[in-house]
Amino acid sequence: MIRVFWCEDTLTGILTGVYDAWDSRLGHQNVRLSSAAAEDLELFCEYTDVEPDVEKAGKVFRTVKRRMGEEAALMIAYASACPHDEKADAVYRMIVIGLHLPDGREICHMLTRPEVRLISELRKKAWHIAHRYMGFVRFRELENGVLFSEIEAEADILAMIAPHFADRLPGENWAILDRNRQKAAVHPAGKNWFILEEVDEEKLSLPCLSREEPYFQELWREFHRAIGIRERENMALQQAFLPLKFRNVMTEFWETCGQKQTYKQP
């Protein structure tokens, strides 16, 4: 009988599942982790719900860093941000293999193992998404002076992009809201950034913009139009570098009427 540990689809949830699965002493071949949505249950499996536990997750993460190295810890953290039905079990198997190696750091190069290969691929995908949003994020100034941005990211990348903006805007109050996950990266001016979980649905509506913000947005859109050469317009090439899925959060593709902004289809 296989015991399936059902964990939350977050780094904390997955690492808590790793802790509980290992601590169950059922044998690695008799346990499996899953962070996928509950749909069809499998025969001959027992299911255990895993409650996220920061302390347990921290113990696992510190062990990974100490025994398997910083690179393995980053691979797991980045991969956990990407949606994939098999990633939780792949993280567990990778940790099991790594902790049984004489030198756990070698696990990062064992790409012939399907678990490690999947984690490596998810890491690259998460970083690729984060890297794009570092260039595509557009801030708006609210009437209280806070710089505010919204994203609808495919992966949970807030913790990856927040250091980038904290480094470039250290003296500003800013926030980046991920509408898909109802969480936000918040940076008070001159202080460290943090992640705010479970942002209330009622707070997801954009507060009023500053009086100058619509003016500067229109200047930016005019600049965007001015540098274009209509005779050389190549929409296919443009979409290769700037996919449509990113444009609904980019100022230059909005139409503004007072405080209201809507995405303009190409």
mmCIF file of C-alpha atoms in Angstrom:
data_model
loop_
_atom_site.group_PDB
_atom_site.id
_atom_site.type_symbol
_atom_site.label_atom_id
_atom_site.label_comp_id
_atom_site.label_asym_id
_atom_site.label_seq_id
_atom_site.Cartn_x
_atom_site.Cartn_y
_atom_site.Cartn_z
ATOM 1 C CA MET A 1 0.000 0.000 0.000
ATOM 2 C CA ILE A 2 1.435 3.355 -1.085
ATOM 3 C CA ARG A 3 1.080 6.294 1.303
ATOM 4 C CA VAL A 4 0.556 9.537 -0.592
ATOM 5 C CA PHE A 5 1.408 12.700 1.305
ATOM 6 C CA TRP A 6 -0.763 15.474 -0.056
ATOM 7 C CA CYS A 7 1.015 18.791 0.431
ATOM 8 C CA GLU A 8 0.379 22.425 -0.385
ATOM 9 C CA ASP A 9 1.760 23.622 -3.718
ATOM 10 C CA THR A 10 4.404 25.878 -2.150
ATOM 11 C CA LEU A 11 8.043 25.432 -1.174
ATOM 12 C CA THR A 12 7.051 25.302 2.508
ATOM 13 C CA GLY A 13 4.300 22.775 1.809
ATOM 14 C CA ILE A 14 6.507 20.498 -0.306
ATOM 15 C CA LEU A 15 9.419 20.526 2.155
ATOM 16 C CA THR A 16 6.996 19.792 4.994
ATOM 17 C CA GLY A 17 5.791 16.826 2.950
ATOM 18 C CA VAL A 18 9.406 15.678 2.548
ATOM 19 C CA TYR A 19 9.870 15.861 6.324
ATOM 20 C CA ASP A 20 6.664 13.933 7.082
ATOM 21 C CA ALA A 21 7.293 11.289 4.389
ATOM 22 C CA TRP A 22 10.822 10.637 5.652
ATOM 23 C CA ASP A 23 9.695 10.682 9.275
ATOM 24 C CA SER A 24 6.945 8.123 8.548
ATOM 25 C CA ARG A 25 9.606 5.366 8.341
ATOM 26 C CA LEU A 26 7.471 3.530 5.780
ATOM 27 C CA GLY A 27 10.338 3.184 3.322
ATOM 28 C CA HIS A 28 10.994 5.499 0.394
ATOM 29 C CA GLN A 29 9.522 3.016 -2.071
ATOM 30 C CA ASN A 30 6.239 3.014 -0.131
ATOM 31 C CA VAL A 31 5.608 6.756 -0.014
ATOM 32 C CA ARG A 32 4.869 9.427 -2.601
ATOM 33 C CA LEU A 33 4.376 13.179 -2.484
ATOM 34 C CA SER A 34 1.727 15.052 -4.414
ATOM 35 C CA SER A 35 0.922 18.758 -4.665
ATOM 36 C CA ALA A 36 -1.551 18.337 -7.518
ATOM 37 C CA ALA A 37 -5.180 19.328 -7.137
ATOM 38 C CA ALA A 38 -7.397 16.606 -5.729
ATOM 39 C CA GLU A 39 -9.174 14.931 -8.631
ATOM 40 C CA ASP A 40 -9.163 11.160 -9.127
ATOM 41 C CA LEU A 41 -7.892 9.138 -6.201
ATOM 42 C CA GLU A 42 -5.834 6.046 -7.014
ATOM 43 C CA LEU A 43 -6.585 2.509 -5.879
ATOM 44 C CA PHE A 44 -4.318 0.858 -3.307
ATOM 45 C CA CYS A 45 -3.169 4.208 -1.930
ATOM 46 C CA GLU A 46 -3.649 5.838 1.439
ATOM 47 C CA TYR A 47 -3.750 9.636 1.529
ATOM 48 C CA THR A 48 -2.400 11.874 4.273
ATOM 49 C CA ASP A 49 -2.943 15.637 4.278
ATOM 50 C CA VAL A 50 0.179 17.623 5.107
ATOM 51 C CA GLU A 51 -0.208 20.926 6.929
ATOM 52 C CA PRO A 52 2.538 23.405 5.960
ATOM 53 C CA ASP A 53 4.994 23.832 8.817
ATOM 54 C CA VAL A 54 7.693 26.499 8.571
ATOM 55 C CA GLU A 55 9.868 24.818 11.210
ATOM 56 C CA LYS A 56 9.830 21.416 9.479
ATOM 57 C CA ALA A 57 10.416 22.979 6.076
ATOM 58 C CA GLY A 58 13.305 25.020 7.474
ATOM 59 C CA LYS A 59 14.977 21.905 8.875
ATOM 60 C CA VAL A 60 14.764 20.152 5.506
ATOM 61 C CA PHE A 61 16.043 23.184 3.594
ATOM 62 C CA ARG A 62 18.997 23.675 5.947
ATOM 63 C CA THR A 63 19.879 19.985 5.632
ATOM 64 C CA VAL A 64 19.782 20.229 1.845
ATOM 65 C CA LYS A 65 22.073 23.273 1.871
ATOM 66 C CA ARG A 66 24.508 21.641 4.292
ATOM 67 C CA ARG A 67 24.648 18.167 2.706
ATOM 68 C CA MET A 68 23.844 18.865 -0.959
ATOM 69 C CA GLY A 69 25.053 22.420 -1.417
ATOM 70 C CA GLU A 70 23.633 25.825 -2.321
ATOM 71 C CA GLU A 71 23.027 24.911 -5.962
ATOM 72 C CA ALA A 72 20.779 21.960 -5.053
ATOM 73 C CA ALA A 73 18.829 24.138 -2.605
ATOM 74 C CA LEU A 74 18.266 26.770 -5.306
ATOM 75 C CA MET A 75 17.199 24.114 -7.820
ATOM 76 C CA ILE A 76 14.557 22.852 -5.397
ATOM 77 C CA ALA A 77 13.366 26.341 -4.440
ATOM 78 C CA TYR A 78 13.015 27.502 -8.045
ATOM 79 C CA ALA A 79 11.430 24.261 -9.240
ATOM 80 C CA SER A 80 8.859 24.424 -6.439
ATOM 81 C CA ALA A 81 7.660 27.748 -7.859
ATOM 82 C CA CYS A 82 6.668 26.149 -11.188
ATOM 83 C CA PRO A 83 3.342 24.345 -11.642
ATOM 84 C CA HIS A 84 3.802 20.618 -12.317
ATOM 85 C CA ASP A 85 1.864 17.611 -11.004
ATOM 86 C CA GLU A 86 4.998 15.519 -10.332
ATOM 87 C CA LYS A 87 7.336 18.139 -8.905
ATOM 88 C CA ALA A 88 6.670 17.376 -5.204
ATOM 89 C CA ASP A 89 7.612 13.720 -5.565
ATOM 90 C CA ALA A 90 10.596 14.659 -7.741
ATOM 91 C CA VAL A 91 11.849 16.972 -4.976
ATOM 92 C CA TYR A 92 11.497 14.155 -2.451
ATOM 93 C CA ARG A 93 13.346 11.630 -4.640
ATOM 94 C CA MET A 94 16.106 14.100 -5.401
ATOM 95 C CA ILE A 95 16.666 14.783 -1.710
ATOM 96 C CA VAL A 96 16.646 11.074 -0.879
ATOM 97 C CA ILE A 97 19.251 10.350 -3.558
ATOM 98 C CA GLY A 98 21.372 13.359 -2.644
ATOM 99 C CA LEU A 99 21.523 12.541 1.052
ATOM 100 C CA HIS A 100 22.708 9.007 0.286
ATOM 101 C CA LEU A 101 25.590 10.142 -1.926
ATOM 102 C CA PRO A 102 29.121 10.425 -0.471
ATOM 103 C CA ASP A 103 29.149 13.982 -1.858
ATOM 104 C CA GLY A 104 25.602 15.316 -2.049
ATOM 105 C CA ARG A 105 26.645 18.176 -4.310
ATOM 106 C CA GLU A 106 26.996 15.680 -7.171
ATOM 107 C CA ILE A 107 23.210 15.355 -7.338
ATOM 108 C CA CYS A 108 22.929 18.530 -9.438
ATOM 109 C CA HIS A 109 24.853 16.867 -12.269
ATOM 110 C CA MET A 110 22.968 13.552 -12.263
ATOM 111 C CA LEU A 111 20.627 14.556 -15.102
ATOM 112 C CA THR A 112 20.182 10.960 -16.233
ATOM 113 C CA ARG A 113 17.934 10.548 -13.185
ATOM 114 C CA PRO A 114 14.381 11.553 -14.213
ATOM 115 C CA GLU A 115 13.736 13.254 -10.852
ATOM 116 C CA VAL A 116 16.803 15.465 -11.101
ATOM 117 C CA ARG A 117 16.164 16.202 -14.777
ATOM 118 C CA LEU A 118 12.613 17.365 -14.019
ATOM 119 C CA ILE A 119 13.779 19.622 -11.182
ATOM 120 C CA SER A 120 16.489 21.078 -13.431
ATOM 121 C CA GLU A 121 13.979 21.779 -16.217
ATOM 122 C CA LEU A 122 11.500 23.410 -13.812
ATOM 123 C CA ARG A 123 14.254 25.553 -12.345
ATOM 124 C CA LYS A 124 15.159 26.880 -15.799
ATOM 125 C CA LYS A 125 11.506 27.525 -16.600
ATOM 126 C CA ALA A 126 10.908 29.434 -13.339
ATOM 127 C CA TRP A 127 14.004 31.575 -13.838
ATOM 128 C CA HIS A 128 13.017 32.299 -17.450
ATOM 129 C CA ILE A 129 9.582 33.535 -16.336
ATOM 130 C CA ALA A 130 11.098 35.607 -13.510
ATOM 131 C CA HIS A 131 13.714 37.124 -15.830
ATOM 132 C CA ARG A 132 11.023 38.264 -18.247
ATOM 133 C CA TYR A 133 8.939 39.880 -15.525
ATOM 134 C CA MET A 134 12.008 41.807 -14.337
ATOM 135 C CA GLY A 135 11.744 43.642 -17.642
ATOM 136 C CA PHE A 136 7.972 43.640 -18.089
ATOM 137 C CA VAL A 137 6.820 44.892 -14.666
ATOM 138 C CA ARG A 138 5.326 48.406 -14.885
ATOM 139 C CA PHE A 139 4.797 50.451 -11.719
ATOM 140 C CA ARG A 140 2.057 53.041 -11.232
ATOM 141 C CA GLU A 141 2.199 55.797 -8.650
ATOM 142 C CA LEU A 142 -0.781 55.820 -6.294
ATOM 143 C CA GLU A 143 -2.120 58.930 -4.602
ATOM 144 C CA ASN A 144 -0.313 57.939 -1.388
ATOM 145 C CA GLY A 145 3.027 57.821 -3.229
ATOM 146 C CA VAL A 146 3.335 54.013 -3.297
ATOM 147 C CA LEU A 147 4.568 52.461 -6.536
ATOM 148 C CA PHE A 148 2.171 49.629 -7.375
ATOM 149 C CA SER A 149 2.306 46.869 -9.975
ATOM 150 C CA GLU A 150 0.244 43.798 -10.820
ATOM 151 C CA ILE A 151 1.322 40.576 -12.481
ATOM 152 C CA GLU A 152 -0.432 37.351 -13.441
ATOM 153 C CA ALA A 153 2.554 35.028 -13.443
ATOM 154 C CA GLU A 154 2.516 31.412 -14.546
ATOM 155 C CA ALA A 155 4.916 30.543 -11.703
ATOM 156 C CA ASP A 156 5.241 31.759 -8.117
ATOM 157 C CA ILE A 157 8.078 34.191 -8.847
ATOM 158 C CA LEU A 158 7.535 37.070 -6.411
ATOM 159 C CA ALA A 159 10.429 36.000 -4.187
ATOM 160 C CA MET A 160 12.676 35.799 -7.271
ATOM 161 C CA ILE A 161 11.947 39.255 -8.682
ATOM 162 C CA ALA A 162 11.595 41.187 -5.411
ATOM 163 C CA PRO A 163 15.393 41.398 -4.763
ATOM 164 C CA HIS A 164 15.843 42.834 -8.276
ATOM 165 C CA PHE A 165 13.469 45.744 -7.613
ATOM 166 C CA ALA A 166 14.636 46.202 -4.017
ATOM 167 C CA ASP A 167 18.146 46.728 -5.375
ATOM 168 C CA ARG A 168 16.984 49.277 -7.956
ATOM 169 C CA LEU A 169 14.336 51.089 -5.887
ATOM 170 C CA PRO A 170 15.734 50.981 -2.329
ATOM 171 C CA GLY A 171 14.307 54.366 -1.340
ATOM 172 C CA GLU A 172 10.761 53.771 -2.614
ATOM 173 C CA ASN A 173 7.626 52.266 -1.124
ATOM 174 C CA TRP A 174 6.500 49.706 -3.673
ATOM 175 C CA ALA A 175 4.363 46.581 -3.964
ATOM 176 C CA ILE A 176 3.963 43.911 -6.651
ATOM 177 C CA LEU A 177 0.708 41.973 -6.523
ATOM 178 C CA ASP A 178 0.363 38.500 -8.054
ATOM 179 C CA ARG A 179 -3.340 38.301 -8.801
ATOM 180 C CA ASN A 180 -3.173 34.588 -9.633
ATOM 181 C CA ARG A 181 -2.026 33.714 -6.107
ATOM 182 C CA GLN A 182 -3.454 36.603 -4.065
ATOM 183 C CA LYS A 183 -0.059 37.442 -2.616
ATOM 184 C CA ALA A 184 2.223 40.454 -2.855
ATOM 185 C CA ALA A 185 5.859 41.446 -2.491
ATOM 186 C CA VAL A 186 5.977 44.599 -0.355
ATOM 187 C CA HIS A 187 8.968 46.912 0.066
ATOM 188 C CA PRO A 188 8.888 49.753 2.633
ATOM 189 C CA ALA A 189 11.343 52.520 1.712
ATOM 190 C CA GLY A 190 14.812 51.868 3.136
ATOM 191 C CA LYS A 191 13.820 48.491 4.605
ATOM 192 C CA ASN A 192 13.775 44.844 3.577
ATOM 193 C CA TRP A 193 11.040 43.484 1.323
ATOM 194 C CA PHE A 194 8.622 40.778 2.473
ATOM 195 C CA ILE A 195 5.884 38.573 1.042
ATOM 196 C CA LEU A 196 2.295 39.219 2.088
ATOM 197 C CA GLU A 197 0.173 36.070 1.794
ATOM 198 C CA GLU A 198 -3.579 35.721 1.252
ATOM 199 C CA VAL A 199 -4.303 39.266 0.132
ATOM 200 C CA ASP A 200 -8.026 39.911 0.617
ATOM 201 C CA GLU A 201 -10.082 39.809 -2.604
ATOM 202 C CA GLU A 202 -11.623 43.177 -1.703
ATOM 203 C CA LYS A 203 -8.153 44.727 -1.619
ATOM 204 C CA LEU A 204 -7.250 43.540 -5.111
ATOM 205 C CA SER A 205 -8.967 46.505 -6.783
ATOM 206 C CA LEU A 206 -6.491 49.243 -7.660
ATOM 207 C CA PRO A 207 -6.599 52.321 -5.381
ATOM 208 C CA CYS A 208 -6.697 55.785 -6.939
ATOM 209 C CA LEU A 209 -3.695 56.888 -8.976
ATOM 210 C CA SER A 210 -1.777 60.072 -8.277
ATOM 211 C CA ARG A 211 -2.758 63.129 -10.315
ATOM 212 C CA GLU A 212 0.451 62.993 -12.353
ATOM 213 C CA GLU A 213 0.371 59.255 -13.109
ATOM 214 C CA PRO A 214 -2.017 59.302 -16.142
ATOM 215 C CA TYR A 215 0.103 62.070 -17.672
ATOM 216 C CA PHE A 216 3.331 60.067 -17.347
ATOM 217 C CA GLN A 217 1.629 56.934 -18.623
ATOM 218 C CA GLU A 218 0.557 58.785 -21.748
ATOM 219 C CA LEU A 219 4.108 60.103 -22.200
ATOM 220 C CA TRP A 220 5.397 56.533 -22.017
ATOM 221 C CA ARG A 221 2.832 55.307 -24.531
ATOM 222 C CA GLU A 222 3.685 58.179 -26.879
ATOM 223 C CA PHE A 223 7.394 57.329 -26.615
ATOM 224 C CA HIS A 224 6.538 53.691 -27.370
ATOM 225 C CA ARG A 225 4.611 54.756 -30.473
ATOM 226 C CA ALA A 226 7.266 57.256 -31.584
ATOM 227 C CA ILE A 227 10.167 54.798 -31.668
ATOM 228 C CA GLY A 228 8.216 52.353 -33.804
ATOM 229 C CA ILE A 229 8.676 52.297 -37.590
ATOM 230 C CA ARG A 230 5.359 51.384 -39.173
ATOM 231 C CA GLU A 231 6.944 50.244 -42.455
ATOM 232 C CA ARG A 232 9.094 47.752 -40.538
ATOM 233 C CA GLU A 233 6.390 46.488 -38.232
ATOM 234 C CA ASN A 234 6.714 42.725 -37.695
ATOM 235 C CA MET A 235 4.028 41.453 -35.319
ATOM 236 C CA ALA A 236 5.237 37.836 -35.397
ATOM 237 C CA LEU A 237 8.744 38.854 -34.329
ATOM 238 C CA GLN A 238 7.342 41.232 -31.709
ATOM 239 C CA GLN A 239 5.236 38.484 -30.191
ATOM 240 C CA ALA A 240 8.264 36.163 -30.080
ATOM 241 C CA PHE A 241 10.089 38.636 -27.832
ATOM 242 C CA LEU A 242 6.981 40.001 -26.084
ATOM 243 C CA PRO A 243 4.227 37.336 -25.861
ATOM 244 C CA LEU A 244 0.618 38.483 -25.597
ATOM 245 C CA LYS A 245 0.230 36.950 -22.118
ATOM 246 C CA PHE A 246 2.523 39.625 -20.640
ATOM 247 C CA ARG A 247 0.912 42.650 -22.276
ATOM 248 C CA ASN A 248 -2.086 43.039 -19.997
ATOM 249 C CA VAL A 249 0.298 44.239 -17.246
ATOM 250 C CA MET A 250 2.306 46.616 -19.459
ATOM 251 C CA THR A 251 1.428 50.312 -19.573
ATOM 252 C CA GLU A 252 2.253 50.810 -23.254
ATOM 253 C CA PHE A 253 -0.531 48.394 -24.229
ATOM 254 C CA TRP A 254 -3.252 50.028 -22.116
ATOM 255 C CA GLU A 255 -5.931 52.514 -22.981
ATOM 256 C CA THR A 256 -6.682 54.976 -20.183
ATOM 257 C CA CYS A 257 -9.864 56.828 -19.429
ATOM 258 C CA GLY A 258 -9.435 58.756 -16.192
ATOM 259 C CA GLN A 259 -8.591 56.233 -13.489
ATOM 260 C CA LYS A 260 -9.775 53.276 -15.567
ATOM 261 C CA GLN A 261 -7.261 51.288 -17.613
ATOM 262 C CA THR A 262 -7.947 48.445 -20.022
ATOM 263 C CA TYR A 263 -5.675 46.261 -22.110
ATOM 264 C CA LYS A 264 -5.788 47.088 -25.814
ATOM 265 C CA GLN A 265 -5.743 44.012 -28.018
ATOM 266 C CA PRO A 266 -3.155 44.177 -30.838
#
